[in-house]
PDB file of C-alpha atoms in Angstrom:
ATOM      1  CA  UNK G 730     106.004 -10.301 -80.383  1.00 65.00           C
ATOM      2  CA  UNK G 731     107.569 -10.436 -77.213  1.00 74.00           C
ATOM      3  CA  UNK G 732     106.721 -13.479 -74.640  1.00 77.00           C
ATOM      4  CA  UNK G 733     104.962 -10.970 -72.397  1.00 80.00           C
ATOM      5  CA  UNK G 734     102.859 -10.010 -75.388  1.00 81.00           C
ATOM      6  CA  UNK G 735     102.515 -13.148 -76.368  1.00 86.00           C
ATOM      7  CA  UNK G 736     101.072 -14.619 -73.057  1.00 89.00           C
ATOM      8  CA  UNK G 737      99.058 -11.374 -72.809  1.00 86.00           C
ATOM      9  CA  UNK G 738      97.746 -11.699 -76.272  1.00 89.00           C
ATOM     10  CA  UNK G 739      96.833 -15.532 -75.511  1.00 92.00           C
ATOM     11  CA  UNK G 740      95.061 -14.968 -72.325  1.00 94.00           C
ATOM     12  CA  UNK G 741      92.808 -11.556 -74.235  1.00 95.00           C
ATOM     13  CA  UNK G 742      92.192 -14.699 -76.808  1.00 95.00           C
ATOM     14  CA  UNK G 743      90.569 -17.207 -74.215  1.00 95.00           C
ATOM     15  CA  UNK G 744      89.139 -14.348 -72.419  1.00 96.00           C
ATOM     16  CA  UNK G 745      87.196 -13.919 -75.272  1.00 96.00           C
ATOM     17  CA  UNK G 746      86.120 -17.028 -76.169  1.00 96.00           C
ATOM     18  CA  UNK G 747      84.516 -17.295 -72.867  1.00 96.00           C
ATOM     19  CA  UNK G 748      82.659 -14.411 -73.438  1.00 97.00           C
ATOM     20  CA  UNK G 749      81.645 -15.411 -76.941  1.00 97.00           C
ATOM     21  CA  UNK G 750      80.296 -19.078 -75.036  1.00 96.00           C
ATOM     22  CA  UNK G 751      78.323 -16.614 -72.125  1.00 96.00           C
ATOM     23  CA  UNK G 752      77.062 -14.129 -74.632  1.00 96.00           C
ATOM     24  CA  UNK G 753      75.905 -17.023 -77.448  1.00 96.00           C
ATOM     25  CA  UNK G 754      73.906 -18.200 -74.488  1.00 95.00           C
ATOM     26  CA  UNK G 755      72.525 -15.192 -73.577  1.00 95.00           C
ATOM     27  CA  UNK G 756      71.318 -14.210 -76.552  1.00 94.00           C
ATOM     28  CA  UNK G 757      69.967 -17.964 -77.725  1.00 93.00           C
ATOM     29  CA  UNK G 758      68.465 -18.732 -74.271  1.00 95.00           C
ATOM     30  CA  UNK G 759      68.112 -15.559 -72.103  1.00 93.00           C
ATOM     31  CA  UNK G 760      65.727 -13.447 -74.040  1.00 90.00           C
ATOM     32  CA  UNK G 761      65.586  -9.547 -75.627  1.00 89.00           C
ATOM     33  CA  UNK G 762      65.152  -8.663 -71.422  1.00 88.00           C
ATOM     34  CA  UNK G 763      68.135 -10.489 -70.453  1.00 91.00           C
ATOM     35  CA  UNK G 764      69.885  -8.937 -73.576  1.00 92.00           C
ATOM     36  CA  UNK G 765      68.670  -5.445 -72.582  1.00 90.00           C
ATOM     37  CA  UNK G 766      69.850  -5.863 -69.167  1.00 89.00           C
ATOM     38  CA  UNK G 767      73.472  -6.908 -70.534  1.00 92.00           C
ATOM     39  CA  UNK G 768      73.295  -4.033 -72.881  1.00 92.00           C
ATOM     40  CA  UNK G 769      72.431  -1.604 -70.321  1.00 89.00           C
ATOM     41  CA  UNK G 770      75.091  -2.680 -67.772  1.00 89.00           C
ATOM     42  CA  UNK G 771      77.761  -2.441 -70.555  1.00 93.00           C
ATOM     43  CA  UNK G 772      77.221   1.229 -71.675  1.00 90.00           C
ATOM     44  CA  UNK G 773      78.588   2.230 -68.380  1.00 82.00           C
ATOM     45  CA  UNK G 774      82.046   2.125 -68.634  1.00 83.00           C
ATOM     46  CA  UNK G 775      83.292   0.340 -65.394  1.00 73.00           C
ATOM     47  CA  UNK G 776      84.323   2.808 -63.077  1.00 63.00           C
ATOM     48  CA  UNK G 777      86.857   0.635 -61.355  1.00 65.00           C
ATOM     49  CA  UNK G 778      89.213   2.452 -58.669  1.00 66.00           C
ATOM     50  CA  UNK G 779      92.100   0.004 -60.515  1.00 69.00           C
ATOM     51  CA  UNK G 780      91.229   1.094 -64.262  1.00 72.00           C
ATOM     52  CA  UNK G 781      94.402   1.442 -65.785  1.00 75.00           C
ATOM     53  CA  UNK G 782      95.053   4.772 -68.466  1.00 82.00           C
ATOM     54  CA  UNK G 783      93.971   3.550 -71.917  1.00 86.00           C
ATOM     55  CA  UNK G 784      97.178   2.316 -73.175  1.00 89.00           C
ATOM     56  CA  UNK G 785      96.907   1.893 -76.989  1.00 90.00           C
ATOM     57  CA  UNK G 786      98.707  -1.105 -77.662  1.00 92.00           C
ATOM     58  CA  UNK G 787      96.512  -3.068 -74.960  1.00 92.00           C
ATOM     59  CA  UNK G 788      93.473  -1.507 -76.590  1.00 94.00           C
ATOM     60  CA  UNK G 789      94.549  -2.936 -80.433  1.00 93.00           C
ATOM     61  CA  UNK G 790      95.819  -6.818 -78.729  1.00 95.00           C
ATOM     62  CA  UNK G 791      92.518  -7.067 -76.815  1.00 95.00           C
ATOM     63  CA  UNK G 792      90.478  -6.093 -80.715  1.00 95.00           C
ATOM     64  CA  UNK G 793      93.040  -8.317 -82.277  1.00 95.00           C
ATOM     65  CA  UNK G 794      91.618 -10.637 -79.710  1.00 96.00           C
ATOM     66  CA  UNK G 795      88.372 -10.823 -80.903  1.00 96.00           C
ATOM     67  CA  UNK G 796      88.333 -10.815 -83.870  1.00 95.00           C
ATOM     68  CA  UNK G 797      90.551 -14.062 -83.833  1.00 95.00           C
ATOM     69  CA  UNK G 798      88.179 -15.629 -81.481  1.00 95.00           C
ATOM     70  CA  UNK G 799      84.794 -14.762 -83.710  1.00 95.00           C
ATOM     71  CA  UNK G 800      86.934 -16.277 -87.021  1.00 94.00           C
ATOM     72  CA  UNK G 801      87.172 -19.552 -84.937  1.00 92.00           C
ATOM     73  CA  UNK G 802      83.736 -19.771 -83.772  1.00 93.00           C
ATOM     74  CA  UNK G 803      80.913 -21.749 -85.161  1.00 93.00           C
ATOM     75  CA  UNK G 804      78.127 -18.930 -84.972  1.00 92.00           C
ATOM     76  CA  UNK G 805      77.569 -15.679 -86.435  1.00 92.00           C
ATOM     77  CA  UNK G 806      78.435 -13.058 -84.376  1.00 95.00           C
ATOM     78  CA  UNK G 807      76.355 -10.039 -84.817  1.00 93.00           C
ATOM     79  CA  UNK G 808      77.493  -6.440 -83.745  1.00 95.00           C
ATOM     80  CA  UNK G 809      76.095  -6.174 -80.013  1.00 95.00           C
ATOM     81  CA  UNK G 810      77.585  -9.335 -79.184  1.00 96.00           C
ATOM     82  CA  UNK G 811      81.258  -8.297 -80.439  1.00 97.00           C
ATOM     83  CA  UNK G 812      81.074  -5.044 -78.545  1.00 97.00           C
ATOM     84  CA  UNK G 813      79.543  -7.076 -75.583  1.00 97.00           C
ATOM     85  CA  UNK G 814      82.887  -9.749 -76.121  1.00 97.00           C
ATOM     86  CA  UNK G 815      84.806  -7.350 -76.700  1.00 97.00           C
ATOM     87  CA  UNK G 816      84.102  -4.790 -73.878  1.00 96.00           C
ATOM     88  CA  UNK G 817      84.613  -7.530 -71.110  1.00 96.00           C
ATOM     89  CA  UNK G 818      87.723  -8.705 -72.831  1.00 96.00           C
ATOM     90  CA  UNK G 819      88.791  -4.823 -71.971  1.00 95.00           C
ATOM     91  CA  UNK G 820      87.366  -4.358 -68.767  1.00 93.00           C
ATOM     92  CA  UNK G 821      89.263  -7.639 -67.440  1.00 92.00           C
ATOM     93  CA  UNK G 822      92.830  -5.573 -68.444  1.00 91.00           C
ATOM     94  CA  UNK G 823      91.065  -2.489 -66.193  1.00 90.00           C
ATOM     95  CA  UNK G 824      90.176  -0.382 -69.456  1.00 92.00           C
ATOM     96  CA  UNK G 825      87.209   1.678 -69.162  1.00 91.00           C
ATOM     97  CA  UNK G 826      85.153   0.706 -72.139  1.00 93.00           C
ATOM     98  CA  UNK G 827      81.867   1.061 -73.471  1.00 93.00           C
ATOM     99  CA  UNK G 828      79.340  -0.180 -75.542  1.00 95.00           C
ATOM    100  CA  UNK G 829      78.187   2.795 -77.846  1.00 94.00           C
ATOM    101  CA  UNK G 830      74.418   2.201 -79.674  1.00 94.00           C
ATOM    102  CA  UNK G 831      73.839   3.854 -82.568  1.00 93.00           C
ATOM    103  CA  UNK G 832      70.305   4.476 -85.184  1.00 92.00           C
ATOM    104  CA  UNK G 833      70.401   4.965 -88.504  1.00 91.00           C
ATOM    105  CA  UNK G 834      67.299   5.210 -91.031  1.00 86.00           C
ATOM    106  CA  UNK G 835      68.750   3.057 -94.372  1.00 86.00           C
ATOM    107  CA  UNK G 836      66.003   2.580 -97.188  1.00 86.00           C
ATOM    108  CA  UNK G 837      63.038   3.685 -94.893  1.00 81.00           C
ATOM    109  CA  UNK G 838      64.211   1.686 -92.447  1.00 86.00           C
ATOM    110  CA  UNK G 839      65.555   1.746 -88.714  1.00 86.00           C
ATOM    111  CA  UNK G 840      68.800   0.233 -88.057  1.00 90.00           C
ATOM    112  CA  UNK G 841      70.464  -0.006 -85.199  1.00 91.00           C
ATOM    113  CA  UNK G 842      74.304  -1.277 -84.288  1.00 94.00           C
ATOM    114  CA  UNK G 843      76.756  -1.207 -81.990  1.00 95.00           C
ATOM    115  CA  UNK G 844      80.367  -0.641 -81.270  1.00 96.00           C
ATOM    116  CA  UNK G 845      83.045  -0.140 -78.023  1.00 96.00           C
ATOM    117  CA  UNK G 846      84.587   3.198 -77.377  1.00 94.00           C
ATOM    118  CA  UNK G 847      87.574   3.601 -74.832  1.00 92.00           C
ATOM    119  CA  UNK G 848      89.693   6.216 -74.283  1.00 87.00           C
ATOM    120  CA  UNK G 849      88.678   7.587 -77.475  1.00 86.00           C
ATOM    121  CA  UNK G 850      88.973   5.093 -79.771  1.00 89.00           C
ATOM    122  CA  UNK G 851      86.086   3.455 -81.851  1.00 93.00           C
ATOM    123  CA  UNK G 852      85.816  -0.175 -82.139  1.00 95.00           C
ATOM    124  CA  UNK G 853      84.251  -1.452 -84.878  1.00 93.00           C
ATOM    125  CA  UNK G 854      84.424  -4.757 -86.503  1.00 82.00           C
ATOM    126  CA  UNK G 855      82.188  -3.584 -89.508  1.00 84.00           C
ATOM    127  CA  UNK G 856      83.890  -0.155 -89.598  1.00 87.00           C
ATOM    128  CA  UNK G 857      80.276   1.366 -89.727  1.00 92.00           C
ATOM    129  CA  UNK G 858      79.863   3.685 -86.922  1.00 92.00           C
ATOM    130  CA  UNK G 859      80.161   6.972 -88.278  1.00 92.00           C
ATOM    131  CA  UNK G 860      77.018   6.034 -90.577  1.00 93.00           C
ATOM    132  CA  UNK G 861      75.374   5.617 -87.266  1.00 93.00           C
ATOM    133  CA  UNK G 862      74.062   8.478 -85.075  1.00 92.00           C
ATOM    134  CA  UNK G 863      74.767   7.612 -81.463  1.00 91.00           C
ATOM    135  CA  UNK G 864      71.966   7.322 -78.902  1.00 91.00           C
ATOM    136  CA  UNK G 865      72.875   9.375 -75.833  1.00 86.00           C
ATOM    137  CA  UNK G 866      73.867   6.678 -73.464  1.00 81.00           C
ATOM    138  CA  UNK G 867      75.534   9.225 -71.733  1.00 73.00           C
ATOM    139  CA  UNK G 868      72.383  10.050 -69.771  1.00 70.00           C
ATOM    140  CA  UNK G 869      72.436   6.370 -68.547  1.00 68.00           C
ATOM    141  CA  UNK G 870      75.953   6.443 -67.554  1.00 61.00           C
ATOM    142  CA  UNK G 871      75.654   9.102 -64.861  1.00 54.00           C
ATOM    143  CA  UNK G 872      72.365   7.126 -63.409  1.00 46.00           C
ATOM    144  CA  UNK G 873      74.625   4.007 -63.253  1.00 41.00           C
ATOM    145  CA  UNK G 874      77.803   4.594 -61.569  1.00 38.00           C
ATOM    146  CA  UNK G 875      79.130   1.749 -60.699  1.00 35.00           C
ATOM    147  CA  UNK G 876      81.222   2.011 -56.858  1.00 30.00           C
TER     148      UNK G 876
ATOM    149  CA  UNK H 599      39.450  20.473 -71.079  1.00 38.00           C
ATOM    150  CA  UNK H 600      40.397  23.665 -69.921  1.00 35.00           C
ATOM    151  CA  UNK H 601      39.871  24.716 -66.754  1.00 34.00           C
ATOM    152  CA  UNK H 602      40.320  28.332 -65.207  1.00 32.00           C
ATOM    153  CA  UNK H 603      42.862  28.801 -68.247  1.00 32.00           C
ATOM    154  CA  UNK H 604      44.765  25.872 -68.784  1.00 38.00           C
ATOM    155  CA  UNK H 605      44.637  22.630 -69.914  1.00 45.00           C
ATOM    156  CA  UNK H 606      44.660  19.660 -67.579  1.00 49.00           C
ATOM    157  CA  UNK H 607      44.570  16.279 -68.839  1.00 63.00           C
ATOM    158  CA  UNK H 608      44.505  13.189 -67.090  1.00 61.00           C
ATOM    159  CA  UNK H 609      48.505  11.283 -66.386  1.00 60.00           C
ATOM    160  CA  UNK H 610      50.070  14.243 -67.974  1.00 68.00           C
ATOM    161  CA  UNK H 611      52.776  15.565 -67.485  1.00 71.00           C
ATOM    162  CA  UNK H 612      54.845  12.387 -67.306  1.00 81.00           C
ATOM    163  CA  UNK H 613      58.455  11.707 -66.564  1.00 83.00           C
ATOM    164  CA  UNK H 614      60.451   9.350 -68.960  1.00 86.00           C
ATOM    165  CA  UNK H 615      62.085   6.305 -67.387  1.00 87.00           C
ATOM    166  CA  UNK H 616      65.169   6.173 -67.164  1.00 84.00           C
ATOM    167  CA  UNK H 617      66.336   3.138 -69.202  1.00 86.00           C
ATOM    168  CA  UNK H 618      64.699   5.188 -72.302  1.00 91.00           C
ATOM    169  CA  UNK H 619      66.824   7.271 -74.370  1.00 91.00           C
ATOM    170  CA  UNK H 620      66.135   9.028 -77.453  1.00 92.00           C
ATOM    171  CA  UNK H 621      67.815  10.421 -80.524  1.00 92.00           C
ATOM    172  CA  UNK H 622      66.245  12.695 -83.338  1.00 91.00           C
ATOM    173  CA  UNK H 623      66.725  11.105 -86.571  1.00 89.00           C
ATOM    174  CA  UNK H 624      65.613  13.535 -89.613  1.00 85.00           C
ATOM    175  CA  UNK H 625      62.228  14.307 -89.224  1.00 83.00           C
ATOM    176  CA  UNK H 626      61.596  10.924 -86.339  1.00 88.00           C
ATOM    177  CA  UNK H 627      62.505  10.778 -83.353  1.00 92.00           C
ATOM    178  CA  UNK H 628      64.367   6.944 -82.314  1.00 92.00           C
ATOM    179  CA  UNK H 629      63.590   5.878 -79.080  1.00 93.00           C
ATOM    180  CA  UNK H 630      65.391   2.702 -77.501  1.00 91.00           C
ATOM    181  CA  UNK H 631      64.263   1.224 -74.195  1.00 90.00           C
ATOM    182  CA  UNK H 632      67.246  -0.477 -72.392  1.00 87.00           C
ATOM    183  CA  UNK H 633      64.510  -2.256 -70.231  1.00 85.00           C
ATOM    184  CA  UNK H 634      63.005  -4.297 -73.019  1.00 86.00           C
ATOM    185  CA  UNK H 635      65.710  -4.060 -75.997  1.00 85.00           C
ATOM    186  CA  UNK H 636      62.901  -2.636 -78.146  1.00 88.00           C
ATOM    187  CA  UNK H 637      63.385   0.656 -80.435  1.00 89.00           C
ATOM    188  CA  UNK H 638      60.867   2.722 -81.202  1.00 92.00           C
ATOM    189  CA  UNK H 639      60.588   5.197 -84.446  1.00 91.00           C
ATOM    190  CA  UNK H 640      58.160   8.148 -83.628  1.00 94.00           C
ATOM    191  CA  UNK H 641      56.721  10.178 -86.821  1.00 93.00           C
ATOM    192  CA  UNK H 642      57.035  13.835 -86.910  1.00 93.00           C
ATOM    193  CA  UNK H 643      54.269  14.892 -84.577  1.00 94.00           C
ATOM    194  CA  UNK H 644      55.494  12.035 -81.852  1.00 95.00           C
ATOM    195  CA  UNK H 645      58.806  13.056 -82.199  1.00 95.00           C
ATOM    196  CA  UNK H 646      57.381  17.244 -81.372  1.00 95.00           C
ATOM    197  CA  UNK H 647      55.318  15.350 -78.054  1.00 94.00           C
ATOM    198  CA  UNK H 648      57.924  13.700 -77.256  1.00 93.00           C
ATOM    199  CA  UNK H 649      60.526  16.261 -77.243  1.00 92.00           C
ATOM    200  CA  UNK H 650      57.929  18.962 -74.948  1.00 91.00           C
ATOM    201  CA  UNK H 651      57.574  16.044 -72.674  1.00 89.00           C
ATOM    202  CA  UNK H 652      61.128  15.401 -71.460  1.00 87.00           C
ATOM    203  CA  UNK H 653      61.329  19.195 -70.626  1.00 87.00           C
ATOM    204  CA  UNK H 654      58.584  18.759 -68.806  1.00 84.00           C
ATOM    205  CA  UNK H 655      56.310  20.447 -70.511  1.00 87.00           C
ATOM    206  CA  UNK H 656      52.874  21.451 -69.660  1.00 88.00           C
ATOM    207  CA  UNK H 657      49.543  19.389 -71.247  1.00 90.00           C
ATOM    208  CA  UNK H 658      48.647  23.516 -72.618  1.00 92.00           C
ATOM    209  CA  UNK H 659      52.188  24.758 -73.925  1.00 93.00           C
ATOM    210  CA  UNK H 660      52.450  21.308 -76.090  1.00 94.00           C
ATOM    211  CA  UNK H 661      48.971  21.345 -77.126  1.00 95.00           C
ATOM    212  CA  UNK H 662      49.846  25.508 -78.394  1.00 95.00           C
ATOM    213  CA  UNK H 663      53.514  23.306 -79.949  1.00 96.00           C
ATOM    214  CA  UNK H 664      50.994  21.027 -81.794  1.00 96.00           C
ATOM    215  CA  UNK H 665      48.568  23.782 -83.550  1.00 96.00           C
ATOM    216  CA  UNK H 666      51.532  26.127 -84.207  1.00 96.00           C
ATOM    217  CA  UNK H 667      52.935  23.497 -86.037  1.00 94.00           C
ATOM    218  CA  UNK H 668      49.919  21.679 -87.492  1.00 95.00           C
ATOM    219  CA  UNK H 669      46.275  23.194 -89.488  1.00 94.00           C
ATOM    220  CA  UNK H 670      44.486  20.997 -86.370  1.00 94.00           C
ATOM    221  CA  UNK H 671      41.815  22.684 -83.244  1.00 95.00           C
ATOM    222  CA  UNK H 672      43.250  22.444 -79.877  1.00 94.00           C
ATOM    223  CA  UNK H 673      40.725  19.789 -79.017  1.00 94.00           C
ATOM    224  CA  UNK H 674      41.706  17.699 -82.110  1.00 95.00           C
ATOM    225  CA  UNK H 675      45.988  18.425 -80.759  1.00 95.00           C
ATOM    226  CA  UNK H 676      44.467  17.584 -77.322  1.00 94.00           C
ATOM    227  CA  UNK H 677      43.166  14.091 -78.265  1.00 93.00           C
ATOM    228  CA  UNK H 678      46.662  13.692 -80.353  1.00 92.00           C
ATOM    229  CA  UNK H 679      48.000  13.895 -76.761  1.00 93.00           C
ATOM    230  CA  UNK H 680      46.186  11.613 -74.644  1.00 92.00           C
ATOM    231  CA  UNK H 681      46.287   8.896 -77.090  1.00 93.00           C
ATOM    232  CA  UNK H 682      49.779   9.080 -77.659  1.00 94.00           C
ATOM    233  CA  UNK H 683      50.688   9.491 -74.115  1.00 92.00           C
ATOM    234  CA  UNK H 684      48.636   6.597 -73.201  1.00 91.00           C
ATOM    235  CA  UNK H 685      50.393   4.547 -75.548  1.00 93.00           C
ATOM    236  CA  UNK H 686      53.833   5.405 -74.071  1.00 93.00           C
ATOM    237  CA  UNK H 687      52.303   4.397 -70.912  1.00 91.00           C
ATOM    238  CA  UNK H 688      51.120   1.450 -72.283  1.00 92.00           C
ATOM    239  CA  UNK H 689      54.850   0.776 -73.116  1.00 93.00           C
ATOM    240  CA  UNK H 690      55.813   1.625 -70.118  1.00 91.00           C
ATOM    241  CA  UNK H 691      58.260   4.056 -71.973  1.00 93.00           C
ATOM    242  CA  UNK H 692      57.222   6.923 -69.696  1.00 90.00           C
ATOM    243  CA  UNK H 693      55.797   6.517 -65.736  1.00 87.00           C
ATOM    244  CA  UNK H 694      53.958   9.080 -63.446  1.00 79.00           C
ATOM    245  CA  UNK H 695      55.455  12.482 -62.850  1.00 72.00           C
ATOM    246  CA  UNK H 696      57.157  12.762 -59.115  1.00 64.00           C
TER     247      UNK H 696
END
């Protein structure tokens, strides 16, 4: 790894596990609301003027990213709080992601989950989303542009 | 109930808000309201209401859906209506029709 990468790689980490500290609050303290408000925001992939094309290496660093900051933190970390981490971690590097919600019915009963798409690529810690049938988001995402 | 040849009934036809999407799932329908976090499974015959009233359906053509596809009277289908719509209002899943 070059130092570049290296500093890049380092600052995706702490980026991270910031947003693993705001979202751990959020979803202890804040309340399903609060949560669905988070949620909602983050299905719209942030139209930013600045967003950079979806470069793949950035994509795989900022996932790397993650997952090393969930290994060193205390709580679980369930699936629409990784895709929440995870999705800021990419916005900050100006990649338009998305949090992706998906239903599936498993032994008579209704599952949900979530994952990050950006530039066509599926982020999924638990490698599960094709089992999942996605909700249209899309719907919200042309309600919500964000200027 | 009907009136000069159609059907009127009362907060019908609706318009679903916004923050509400939905997804078939075999023979359900899965709602999820982004407002509340909540998700919603609808059976078969909530999933064919539901489905007339985002097209914007009329209180008569989804009462004809309802006894095409089920042995029930019109007034029976018509009741099936109200009550479910009222409970999607009371979830403030769906609001008044602009």
């Amino acid at each position: 790894m070059t130092g570049g990468a290296w500093v890049a790689s380092a600052l995706d980490s702490w980026r991270a596990l910031r947003a693993l500290v705001r979202t751990t609050l959020l979803f202890r303290l804040g309340g399903r609301r609060a949560v669905a408000r988070a949620t909602l925001a983050a299905v719209v992939p942030t139209a930013r003027p600045d967003a950079l094309p979806v470069d793949e290496a950035t994509v795989w660093r900022a996932y790397r990213a993650v997952r090393r900051a969930k290994r060193l933190w205390p709580f679980s970390v369930r699936c629409l709080q990784t895709a929440l981490v995870l999705r800021e971690v990419l916005t900050r590097r100006g990649l338009p992601a998305a949090v992706c919600l998906g239903v599936r019915l498993h032994n008579g009963k209704l599952e949900g989950h979530a994952w990050v798409e950006v530039g066509g690529w599926a982020l999924d810690d638990a490698r599960i989303w094709q089992t999942f049938a996605a909700l249209p988001v899309e719907q919200l995402r042309t309600k919500q542009v964000i200027a | 109930m009907t009136q000069s040849g159609s059907t009127h009934l009362s907060g019908i036809p609706v318009r679903v808000r916004d923050t509400v999407v939905a997804r078939p799932l075999r023979e359900e329908m899965v709602l999820l309201d982004l407002d509340s976090g909540i998700y919603y499974s609808l059976n078969s015959l909530g999933a064919l209401i539901w489905s007339h009233l985002v097209r914007g359906a009329t209180p008569a053509a989804i009462i004809a859906a309802i006894t095409a596809e089920y042995d029930v009277q019109p007034e029976a289908a018509a009741a099936d209506l109200q009550a479910f719509v009222a409970e999607l209002r009371a979830r403030n899943l769906v609001t008044e029709s602009s």
